[in-house]
Every structure is written in structure tokens, then in C-alpha cells.
mmCIF file of N, CA and C in Angstrom:
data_model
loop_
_atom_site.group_PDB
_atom_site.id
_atom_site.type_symbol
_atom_site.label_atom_id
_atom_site.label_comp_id
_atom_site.label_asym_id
_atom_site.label_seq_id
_atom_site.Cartn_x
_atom_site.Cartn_y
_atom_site.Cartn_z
ATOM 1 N N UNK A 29 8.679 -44.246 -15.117
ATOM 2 C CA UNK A 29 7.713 -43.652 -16.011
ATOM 3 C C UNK A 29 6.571 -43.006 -15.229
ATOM 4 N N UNK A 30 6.191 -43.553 -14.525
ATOM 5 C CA UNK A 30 4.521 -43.090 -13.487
ATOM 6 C C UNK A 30 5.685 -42.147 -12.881
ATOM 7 N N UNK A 31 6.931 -42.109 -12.473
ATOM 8 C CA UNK A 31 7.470 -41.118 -11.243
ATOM 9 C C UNK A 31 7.302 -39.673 -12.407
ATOM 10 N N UNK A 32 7.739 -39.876 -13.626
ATOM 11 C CA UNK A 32 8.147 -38.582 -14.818
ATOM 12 C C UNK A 32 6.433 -38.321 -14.839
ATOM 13 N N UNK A 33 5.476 -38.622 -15.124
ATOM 14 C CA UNK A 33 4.038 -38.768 -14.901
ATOM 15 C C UNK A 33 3.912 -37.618 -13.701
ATOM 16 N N UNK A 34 4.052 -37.860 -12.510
ATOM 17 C CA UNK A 34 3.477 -37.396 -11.814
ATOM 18 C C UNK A 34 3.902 -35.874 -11.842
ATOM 19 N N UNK A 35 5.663 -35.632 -12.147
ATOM 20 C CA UNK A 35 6.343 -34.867 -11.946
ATOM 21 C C UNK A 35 5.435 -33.737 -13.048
ATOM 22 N N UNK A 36 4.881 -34.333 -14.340
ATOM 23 C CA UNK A 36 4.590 -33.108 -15.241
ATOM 24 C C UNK A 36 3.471 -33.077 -14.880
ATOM 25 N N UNK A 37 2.292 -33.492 -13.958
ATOM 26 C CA UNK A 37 1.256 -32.936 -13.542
ATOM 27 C C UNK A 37 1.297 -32.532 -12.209
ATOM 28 N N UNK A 38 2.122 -32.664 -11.244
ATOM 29 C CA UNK A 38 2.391 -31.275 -10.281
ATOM 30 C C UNK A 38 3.323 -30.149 -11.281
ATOM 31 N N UNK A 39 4.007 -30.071 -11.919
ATOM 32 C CA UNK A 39 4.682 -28.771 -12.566
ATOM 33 C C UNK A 39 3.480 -27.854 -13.275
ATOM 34 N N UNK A 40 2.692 -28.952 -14.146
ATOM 35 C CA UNK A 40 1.114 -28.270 -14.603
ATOM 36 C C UNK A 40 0.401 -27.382 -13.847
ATOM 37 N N UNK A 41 0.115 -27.962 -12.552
ATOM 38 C CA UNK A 41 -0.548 -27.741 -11.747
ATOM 39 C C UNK A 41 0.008 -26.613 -10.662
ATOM 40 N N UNK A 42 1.506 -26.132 -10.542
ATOM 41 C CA UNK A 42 2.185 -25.364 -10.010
ATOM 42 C C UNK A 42 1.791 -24.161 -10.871
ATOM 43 N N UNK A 43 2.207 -24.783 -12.254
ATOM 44 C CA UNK A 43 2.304 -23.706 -13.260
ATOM 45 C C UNK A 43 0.797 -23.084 -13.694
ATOM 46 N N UNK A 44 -0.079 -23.659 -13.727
ATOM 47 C CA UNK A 44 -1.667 -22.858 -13.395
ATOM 48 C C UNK A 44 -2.432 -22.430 -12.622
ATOM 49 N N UNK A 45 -1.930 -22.418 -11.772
ATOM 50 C CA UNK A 45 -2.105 -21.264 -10.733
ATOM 51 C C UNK A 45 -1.430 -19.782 -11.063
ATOM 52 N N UNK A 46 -0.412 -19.952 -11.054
ATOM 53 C CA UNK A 46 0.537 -18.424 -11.560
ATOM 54 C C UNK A 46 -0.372 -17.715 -12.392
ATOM 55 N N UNK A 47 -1.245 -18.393 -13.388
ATOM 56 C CA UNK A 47 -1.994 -18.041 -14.632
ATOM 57 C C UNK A 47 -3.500 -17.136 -13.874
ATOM 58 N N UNK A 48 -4.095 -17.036 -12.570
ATOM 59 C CA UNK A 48 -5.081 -16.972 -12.162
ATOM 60 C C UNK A 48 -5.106 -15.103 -12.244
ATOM 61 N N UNK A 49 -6.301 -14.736 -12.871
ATOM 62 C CA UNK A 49 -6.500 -13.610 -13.036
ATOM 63 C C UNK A 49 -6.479 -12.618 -11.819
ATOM 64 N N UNK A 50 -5.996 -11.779 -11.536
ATOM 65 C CA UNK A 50 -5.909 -10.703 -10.371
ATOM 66 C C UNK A 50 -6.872 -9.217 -10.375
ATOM 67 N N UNK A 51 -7.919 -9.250 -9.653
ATOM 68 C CA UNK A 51 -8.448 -7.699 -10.109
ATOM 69 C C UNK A 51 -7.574 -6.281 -10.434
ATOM 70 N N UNK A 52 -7.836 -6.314 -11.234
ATOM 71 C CA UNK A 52 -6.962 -4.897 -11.931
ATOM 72 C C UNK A 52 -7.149 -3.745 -10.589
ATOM 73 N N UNK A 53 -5.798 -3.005 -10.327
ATOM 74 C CA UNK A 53 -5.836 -2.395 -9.328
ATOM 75 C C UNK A 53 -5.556 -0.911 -9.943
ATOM 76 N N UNK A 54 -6.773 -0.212 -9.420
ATOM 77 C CA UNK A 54 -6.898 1.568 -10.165
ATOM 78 C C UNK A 54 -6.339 2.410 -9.467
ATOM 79 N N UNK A 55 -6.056 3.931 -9.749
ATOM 80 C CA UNK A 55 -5.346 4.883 -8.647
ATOM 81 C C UNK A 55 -6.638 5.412 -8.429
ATOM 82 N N UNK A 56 -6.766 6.143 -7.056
ATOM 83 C CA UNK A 56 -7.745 6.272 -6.093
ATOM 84 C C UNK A 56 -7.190 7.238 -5.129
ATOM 85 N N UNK A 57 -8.352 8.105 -4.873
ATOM 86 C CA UNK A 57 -8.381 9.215 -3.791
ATOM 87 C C UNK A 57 -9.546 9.015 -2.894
ATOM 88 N N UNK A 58 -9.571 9.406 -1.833
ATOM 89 C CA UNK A 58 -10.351 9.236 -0.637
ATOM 90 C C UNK A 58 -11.635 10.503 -1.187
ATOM 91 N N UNK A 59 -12.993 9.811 -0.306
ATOM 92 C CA UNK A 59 -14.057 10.417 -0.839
ATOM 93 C C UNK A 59 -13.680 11.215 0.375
ATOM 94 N N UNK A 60 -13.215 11.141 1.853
ATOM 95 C CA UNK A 60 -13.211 11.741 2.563
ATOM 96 C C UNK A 60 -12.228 12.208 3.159
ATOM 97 N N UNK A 61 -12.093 13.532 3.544
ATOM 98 C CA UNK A 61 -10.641 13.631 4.300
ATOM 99 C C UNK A 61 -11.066 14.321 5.978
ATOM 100 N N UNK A 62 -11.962 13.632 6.643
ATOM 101 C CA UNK A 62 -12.386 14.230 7.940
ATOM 102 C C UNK A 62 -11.123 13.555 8.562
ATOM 103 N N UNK A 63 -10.966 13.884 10.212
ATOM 104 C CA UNK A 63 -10.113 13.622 11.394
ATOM 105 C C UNK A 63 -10.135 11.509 11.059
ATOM 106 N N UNK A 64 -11.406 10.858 11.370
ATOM 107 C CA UNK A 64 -11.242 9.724 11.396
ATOM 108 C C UNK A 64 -10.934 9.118 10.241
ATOM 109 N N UNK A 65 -11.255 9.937 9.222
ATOM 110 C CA UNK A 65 -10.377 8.830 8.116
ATOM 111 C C UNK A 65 -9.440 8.731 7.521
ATOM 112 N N UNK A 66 -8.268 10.260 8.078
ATOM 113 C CA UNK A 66 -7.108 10.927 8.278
ATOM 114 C C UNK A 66 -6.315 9.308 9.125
ATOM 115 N N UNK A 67 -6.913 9.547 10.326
ATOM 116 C CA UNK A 67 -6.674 8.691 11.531
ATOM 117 C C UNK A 67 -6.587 7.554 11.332
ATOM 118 N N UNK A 68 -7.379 6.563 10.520
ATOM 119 C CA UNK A 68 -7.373 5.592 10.024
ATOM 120 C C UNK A 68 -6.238 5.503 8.658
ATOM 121 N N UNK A 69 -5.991 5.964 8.080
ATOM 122 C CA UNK A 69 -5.046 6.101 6.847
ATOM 123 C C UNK A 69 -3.344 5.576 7.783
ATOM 124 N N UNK A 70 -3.381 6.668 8.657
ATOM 125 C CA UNK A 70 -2.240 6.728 9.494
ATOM 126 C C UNK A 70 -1.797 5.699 10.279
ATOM 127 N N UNK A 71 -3.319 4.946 11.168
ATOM 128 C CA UNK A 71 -2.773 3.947 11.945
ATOM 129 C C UNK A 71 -2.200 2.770 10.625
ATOM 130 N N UNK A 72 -2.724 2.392 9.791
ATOM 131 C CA UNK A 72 -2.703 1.725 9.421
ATOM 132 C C UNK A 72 -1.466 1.584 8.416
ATOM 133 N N UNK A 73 -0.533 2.973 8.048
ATOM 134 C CA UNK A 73 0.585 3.087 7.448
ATOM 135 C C UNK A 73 1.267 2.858 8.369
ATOM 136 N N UNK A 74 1.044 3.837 10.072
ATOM 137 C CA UNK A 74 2.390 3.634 10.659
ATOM 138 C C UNK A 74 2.825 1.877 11.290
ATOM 139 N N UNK A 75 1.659 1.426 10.865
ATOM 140 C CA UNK A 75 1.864 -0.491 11.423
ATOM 141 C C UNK A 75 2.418 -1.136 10.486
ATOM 142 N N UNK A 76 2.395 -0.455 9.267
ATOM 143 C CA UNK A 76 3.020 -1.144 7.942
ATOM 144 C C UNK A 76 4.636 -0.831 7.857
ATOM 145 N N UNK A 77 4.895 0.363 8.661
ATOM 146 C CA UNK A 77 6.228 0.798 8.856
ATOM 147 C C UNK A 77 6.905 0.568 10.103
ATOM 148 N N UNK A 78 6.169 0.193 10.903
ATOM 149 C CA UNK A 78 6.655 -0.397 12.304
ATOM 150 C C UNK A 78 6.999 0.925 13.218
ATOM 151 N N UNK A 79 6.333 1.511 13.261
ATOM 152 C CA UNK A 79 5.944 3.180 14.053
ATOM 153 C C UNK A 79 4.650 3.138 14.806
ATOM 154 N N UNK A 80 4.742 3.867 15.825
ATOM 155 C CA UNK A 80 3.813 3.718 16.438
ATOM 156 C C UNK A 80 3.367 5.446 16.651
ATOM 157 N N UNK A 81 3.674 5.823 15.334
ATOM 158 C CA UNK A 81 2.638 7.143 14.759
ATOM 159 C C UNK A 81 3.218 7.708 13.657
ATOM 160 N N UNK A 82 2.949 8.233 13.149
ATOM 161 C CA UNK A 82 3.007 9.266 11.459
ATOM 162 C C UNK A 82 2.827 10.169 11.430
ATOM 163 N N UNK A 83 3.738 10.882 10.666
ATOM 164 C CA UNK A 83 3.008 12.445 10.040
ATOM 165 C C UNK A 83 3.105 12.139 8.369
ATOM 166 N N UNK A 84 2.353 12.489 8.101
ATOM 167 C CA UNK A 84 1.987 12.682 6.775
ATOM 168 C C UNK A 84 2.383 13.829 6.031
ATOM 169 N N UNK A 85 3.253 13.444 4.859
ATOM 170 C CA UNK A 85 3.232 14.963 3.839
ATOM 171 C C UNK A 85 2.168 15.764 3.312
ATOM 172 N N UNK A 86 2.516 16.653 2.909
ATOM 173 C CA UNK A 86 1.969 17.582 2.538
ATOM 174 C C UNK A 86 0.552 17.182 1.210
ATOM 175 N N UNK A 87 -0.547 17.528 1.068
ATOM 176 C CA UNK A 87 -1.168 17.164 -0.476
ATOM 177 C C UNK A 87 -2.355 16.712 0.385
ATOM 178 N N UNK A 88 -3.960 16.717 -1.045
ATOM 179 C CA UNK A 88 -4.900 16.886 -0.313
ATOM 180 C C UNK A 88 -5.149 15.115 -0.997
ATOM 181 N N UNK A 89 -5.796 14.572 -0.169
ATOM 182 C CA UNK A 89 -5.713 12.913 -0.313
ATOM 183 C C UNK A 89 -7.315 12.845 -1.549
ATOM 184 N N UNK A 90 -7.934 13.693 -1.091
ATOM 185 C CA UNK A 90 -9.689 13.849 -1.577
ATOM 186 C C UNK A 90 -8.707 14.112 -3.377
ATOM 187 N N UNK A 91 -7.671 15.043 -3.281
ATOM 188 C CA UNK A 91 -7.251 15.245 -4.965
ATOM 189 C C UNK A 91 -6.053 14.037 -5.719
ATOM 190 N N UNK A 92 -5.442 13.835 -4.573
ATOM 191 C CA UNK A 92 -4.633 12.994 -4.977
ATOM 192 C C UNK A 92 -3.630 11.837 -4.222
ATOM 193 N N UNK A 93 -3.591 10.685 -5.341
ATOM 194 C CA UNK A 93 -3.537 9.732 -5.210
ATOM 195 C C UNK A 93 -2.247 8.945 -4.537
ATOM 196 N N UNK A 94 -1.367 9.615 -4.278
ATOM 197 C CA UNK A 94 0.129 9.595 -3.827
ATOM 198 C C UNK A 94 -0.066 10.083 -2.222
ATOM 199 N N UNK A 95 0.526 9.240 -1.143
ATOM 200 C CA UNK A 95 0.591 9.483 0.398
ATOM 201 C C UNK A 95 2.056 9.707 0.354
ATOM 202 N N UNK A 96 2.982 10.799 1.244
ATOM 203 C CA UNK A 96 3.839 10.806 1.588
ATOM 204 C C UNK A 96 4.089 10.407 3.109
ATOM 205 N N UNK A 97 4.936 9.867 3.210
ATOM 206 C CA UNK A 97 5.053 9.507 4.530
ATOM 207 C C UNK A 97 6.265 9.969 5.609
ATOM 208 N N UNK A 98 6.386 10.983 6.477
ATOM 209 C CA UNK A 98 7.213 11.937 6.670
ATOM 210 C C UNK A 98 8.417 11.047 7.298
ATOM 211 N N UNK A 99 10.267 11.536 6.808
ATOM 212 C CA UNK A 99 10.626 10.203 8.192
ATOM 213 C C UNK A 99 10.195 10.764 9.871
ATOM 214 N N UNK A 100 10.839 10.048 10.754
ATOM 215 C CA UNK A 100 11.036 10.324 12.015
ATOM 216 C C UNK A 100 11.311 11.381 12.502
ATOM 217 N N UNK A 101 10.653 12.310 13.307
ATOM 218 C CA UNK A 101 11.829 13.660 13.389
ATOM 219 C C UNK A 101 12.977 12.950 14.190
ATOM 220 N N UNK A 102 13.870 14.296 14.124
ATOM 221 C CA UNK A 102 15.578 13.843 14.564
ATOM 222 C C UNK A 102 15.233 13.869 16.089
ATOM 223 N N UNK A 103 16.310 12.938 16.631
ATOM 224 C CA UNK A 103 16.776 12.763 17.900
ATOM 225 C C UNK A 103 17.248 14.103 18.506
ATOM 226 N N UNK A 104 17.563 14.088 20.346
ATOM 227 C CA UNK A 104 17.734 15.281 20.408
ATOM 228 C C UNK A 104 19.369 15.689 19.940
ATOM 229 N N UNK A 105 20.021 14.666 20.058
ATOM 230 C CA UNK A 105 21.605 14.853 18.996
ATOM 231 C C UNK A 105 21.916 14.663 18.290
ATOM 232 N N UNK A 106 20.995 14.674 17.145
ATOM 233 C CA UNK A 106 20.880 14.409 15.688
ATOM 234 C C UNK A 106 20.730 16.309 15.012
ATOM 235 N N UNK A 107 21.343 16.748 14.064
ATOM 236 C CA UNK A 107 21.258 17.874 13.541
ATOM 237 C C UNK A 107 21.223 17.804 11.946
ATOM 238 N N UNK A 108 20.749 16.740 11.936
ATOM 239 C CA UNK A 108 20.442 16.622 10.161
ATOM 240 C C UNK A 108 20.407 14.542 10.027
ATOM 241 N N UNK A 109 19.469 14.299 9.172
ATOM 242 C CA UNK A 109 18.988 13.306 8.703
ATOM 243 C C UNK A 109 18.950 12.851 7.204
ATOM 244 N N UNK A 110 19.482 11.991 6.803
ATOM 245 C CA UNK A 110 19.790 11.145 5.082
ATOM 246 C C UNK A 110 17.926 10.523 4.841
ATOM 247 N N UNK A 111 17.375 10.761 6.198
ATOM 248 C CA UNK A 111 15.871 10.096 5.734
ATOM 249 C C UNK A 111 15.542 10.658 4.840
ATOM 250 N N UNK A 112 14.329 9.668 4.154
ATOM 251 C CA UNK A 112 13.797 10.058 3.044
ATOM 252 C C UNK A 112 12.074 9.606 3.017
ATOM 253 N N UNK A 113 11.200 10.537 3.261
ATOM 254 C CA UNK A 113 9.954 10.258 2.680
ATOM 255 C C UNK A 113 9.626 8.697 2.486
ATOM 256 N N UNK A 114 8.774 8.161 2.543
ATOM 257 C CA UNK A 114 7.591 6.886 1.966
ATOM 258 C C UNK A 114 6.603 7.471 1.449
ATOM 259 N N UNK A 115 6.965 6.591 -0.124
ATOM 260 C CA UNK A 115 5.763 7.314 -0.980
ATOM 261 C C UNK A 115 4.886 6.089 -1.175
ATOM 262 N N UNK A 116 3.659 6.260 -0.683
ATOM 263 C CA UNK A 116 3.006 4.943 -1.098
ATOM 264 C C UNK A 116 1.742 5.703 -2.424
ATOM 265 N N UNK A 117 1.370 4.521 -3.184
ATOM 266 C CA UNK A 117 0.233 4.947 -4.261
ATOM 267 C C UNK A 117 -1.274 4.282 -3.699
ATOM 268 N N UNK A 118 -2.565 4.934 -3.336
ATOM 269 C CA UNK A 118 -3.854 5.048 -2.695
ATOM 270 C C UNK A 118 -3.972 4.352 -4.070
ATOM 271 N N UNK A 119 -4.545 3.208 -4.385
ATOM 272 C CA UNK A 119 -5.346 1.864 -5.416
ATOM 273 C C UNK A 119 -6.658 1.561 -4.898
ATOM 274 N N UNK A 120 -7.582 1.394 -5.922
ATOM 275 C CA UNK A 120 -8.585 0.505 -5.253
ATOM 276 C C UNK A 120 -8.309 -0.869 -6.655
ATOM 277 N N UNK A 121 -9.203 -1.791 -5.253
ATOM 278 C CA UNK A 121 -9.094 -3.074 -6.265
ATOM 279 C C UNK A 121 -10.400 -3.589 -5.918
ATOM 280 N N UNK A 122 -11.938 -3.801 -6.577
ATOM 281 C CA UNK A 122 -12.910 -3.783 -6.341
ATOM 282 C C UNK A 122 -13.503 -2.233 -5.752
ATOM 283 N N UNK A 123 -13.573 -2.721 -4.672
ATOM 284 C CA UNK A 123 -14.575 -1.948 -3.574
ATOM 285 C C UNK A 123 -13.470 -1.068 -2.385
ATOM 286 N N UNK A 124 -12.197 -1.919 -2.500
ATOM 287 C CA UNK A 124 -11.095 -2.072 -1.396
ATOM 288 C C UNK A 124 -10.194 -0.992 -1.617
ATOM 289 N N UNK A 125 -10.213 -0.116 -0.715
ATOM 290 C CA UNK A 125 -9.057 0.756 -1.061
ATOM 291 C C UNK A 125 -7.204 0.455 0.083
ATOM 292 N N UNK A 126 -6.860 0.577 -1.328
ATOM 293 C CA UNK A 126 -4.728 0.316 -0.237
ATOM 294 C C UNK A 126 -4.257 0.927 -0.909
ATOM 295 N N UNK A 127 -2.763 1.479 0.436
ATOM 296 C CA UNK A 127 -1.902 1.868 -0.368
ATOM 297 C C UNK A 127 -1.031 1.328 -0.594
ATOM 298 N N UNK A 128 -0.290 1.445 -2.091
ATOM 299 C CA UNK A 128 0.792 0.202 -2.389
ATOM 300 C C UNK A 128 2.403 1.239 -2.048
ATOM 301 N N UNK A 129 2.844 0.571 -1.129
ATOM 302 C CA UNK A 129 4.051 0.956 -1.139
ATOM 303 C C UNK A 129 5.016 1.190 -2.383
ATOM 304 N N UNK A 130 5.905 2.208 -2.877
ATOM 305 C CA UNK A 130 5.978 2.197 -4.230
ATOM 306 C C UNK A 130 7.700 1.604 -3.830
ATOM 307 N N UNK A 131 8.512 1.311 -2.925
ATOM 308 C CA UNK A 131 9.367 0.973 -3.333
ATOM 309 C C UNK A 131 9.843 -0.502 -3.081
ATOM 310 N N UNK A 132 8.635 -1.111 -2.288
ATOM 311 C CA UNK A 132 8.572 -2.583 -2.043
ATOM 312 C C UNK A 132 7.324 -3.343 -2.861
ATOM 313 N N UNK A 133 6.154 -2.492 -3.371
ATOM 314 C CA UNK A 133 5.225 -3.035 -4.285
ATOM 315 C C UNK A 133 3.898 -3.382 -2.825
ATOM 316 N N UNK A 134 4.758 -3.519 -1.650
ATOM 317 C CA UNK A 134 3.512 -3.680 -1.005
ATOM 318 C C UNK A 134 2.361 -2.910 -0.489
ATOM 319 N N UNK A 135 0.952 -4.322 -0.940
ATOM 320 C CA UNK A 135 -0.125 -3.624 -0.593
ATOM 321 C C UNK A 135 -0.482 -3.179 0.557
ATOM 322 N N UNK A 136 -1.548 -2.511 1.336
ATOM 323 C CA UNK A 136 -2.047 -2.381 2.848
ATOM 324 C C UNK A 136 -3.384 -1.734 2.743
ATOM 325 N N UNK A 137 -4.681 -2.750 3.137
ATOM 326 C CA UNK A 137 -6.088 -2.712 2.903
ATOM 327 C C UNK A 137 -6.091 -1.032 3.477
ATOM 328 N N UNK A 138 -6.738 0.201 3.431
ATOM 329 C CA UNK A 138 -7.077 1.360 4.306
ATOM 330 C C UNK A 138 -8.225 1.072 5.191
ATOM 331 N N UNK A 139 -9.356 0.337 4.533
ATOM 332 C CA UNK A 139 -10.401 0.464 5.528
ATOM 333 C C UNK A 139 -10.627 1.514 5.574
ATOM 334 N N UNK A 140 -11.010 2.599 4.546
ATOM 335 C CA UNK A 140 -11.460 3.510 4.125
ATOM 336 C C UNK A 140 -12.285 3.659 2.794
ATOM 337 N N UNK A 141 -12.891 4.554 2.472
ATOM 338 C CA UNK A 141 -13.718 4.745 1.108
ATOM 339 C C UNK A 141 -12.598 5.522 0.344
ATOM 340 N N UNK A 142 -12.805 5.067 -0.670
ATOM 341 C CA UNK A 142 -12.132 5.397 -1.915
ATOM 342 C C UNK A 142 -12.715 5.414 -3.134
ATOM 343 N N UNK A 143 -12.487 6.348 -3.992
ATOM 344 C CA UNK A 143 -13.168 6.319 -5.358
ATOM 345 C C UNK A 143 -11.820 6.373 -6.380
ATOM 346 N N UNK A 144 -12.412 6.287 -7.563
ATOM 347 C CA UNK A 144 -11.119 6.202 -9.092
ATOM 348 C C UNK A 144 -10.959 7.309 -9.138
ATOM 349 N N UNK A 145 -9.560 7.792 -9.764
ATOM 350 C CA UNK A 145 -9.202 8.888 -9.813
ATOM 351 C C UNK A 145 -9.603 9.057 -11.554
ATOM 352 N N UNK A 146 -9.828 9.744 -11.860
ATOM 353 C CA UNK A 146 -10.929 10.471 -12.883
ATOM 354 C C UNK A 146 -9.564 10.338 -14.161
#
């Protein structure tokens, strides 16, 4: 009886946590698009992708809220590539701006300024 006891107040207690409110996370564009906060966007995607540099697609980050993330260029005996783009979505959550990877859900702080997209 005390063992069935204990069991439904750790399951309680598992189970209220899950319940804990999460700051609502908004879409967001950069207040700035100078060299260092270009630079910073980048280091910090290509560590999330395990690259040790990026090019970035095309689109102005100050308008919108979507990062493309270019693949690899080809090898020198490579003459065509099945890669495909990383699209991550620019969120703020508070004060904090990340981009959420859109096909794994994961987040990554920018350490950049960010505002709501209007």
C-alpha cells in the first residue's frame, strides 16, 4: 500500500512538471544586418550544423524571418548535389533571439538583437 502511495506521487509529480508554462516564442527579424551581426548569425548556425563556415541564402534578415542555409559547395569530383538548403525560423522568446531549425524543431540562442515581426 505505502509502495502504490509513493508510486502515484512520483507519477504526480513527473506529470506536473510537463504542465510548466513556456514563454510563447514570436517570429522575429534582426534590427541589424551590419558585417558583425551577419558574422555572428553564421558562427553560430554553422556550430549547430557541424561546419566550420556558412553561406547563407539569399533574403534580407532586417525583412524577414526565415534563414536559409546554403548546402556545402561540391567537391572537386562532384558535378551535381541531392543537397538541400536549412531552413531555420529567427523567434524571439522574451528578449532572446534563435533560430529554430524547422525540420528538427531545434532552438539556437543568436546573441543578436531581434525585434517581432509586425
Amino acid at each position: 500500500m505505502m509502495r502504490a502511495n509513493l508510486l502515484m506521487i512520483l507519477a504526480a509529480a513527473a506529470l506536473s512538471g510537463g504542465c510548466q508554462t513556456v514563454s510563447p516564442k514570436t517570429p522575429a527579424v534582426l534590427t541589424h544586418d551590419d558585417a558583425q551581426t551577419l558574422d555572428q548569425v553564421k558562427s553560430v548556425l554553422a556550430a549547430a550544423l557541424g561546419r566550420a563556415s556558412i553561406d547563407l541564402g539569399p533574403g534580407d534578415l532586417t525583412e524577414s524571418s526565415v534563414i536559409s542555409v546554403l548546402p556545402p559547395p561540391l567537391a572537386s569530383r562532384e558535378d551535381r548535389s541531392l543537397a538541400r538548403p536549412v531552413i531555420f525560423d529567427m523567434m524571439m522568446s522574451g528578449e532572446a533571439c534563435y533560430a529554430v531549425r524547422r525540420d528538427t524543431g531545434d532552438a539556437y540562442e543568436l546573441g543578436v538583437p531581434c525585434k517581432a515581426t509586425r
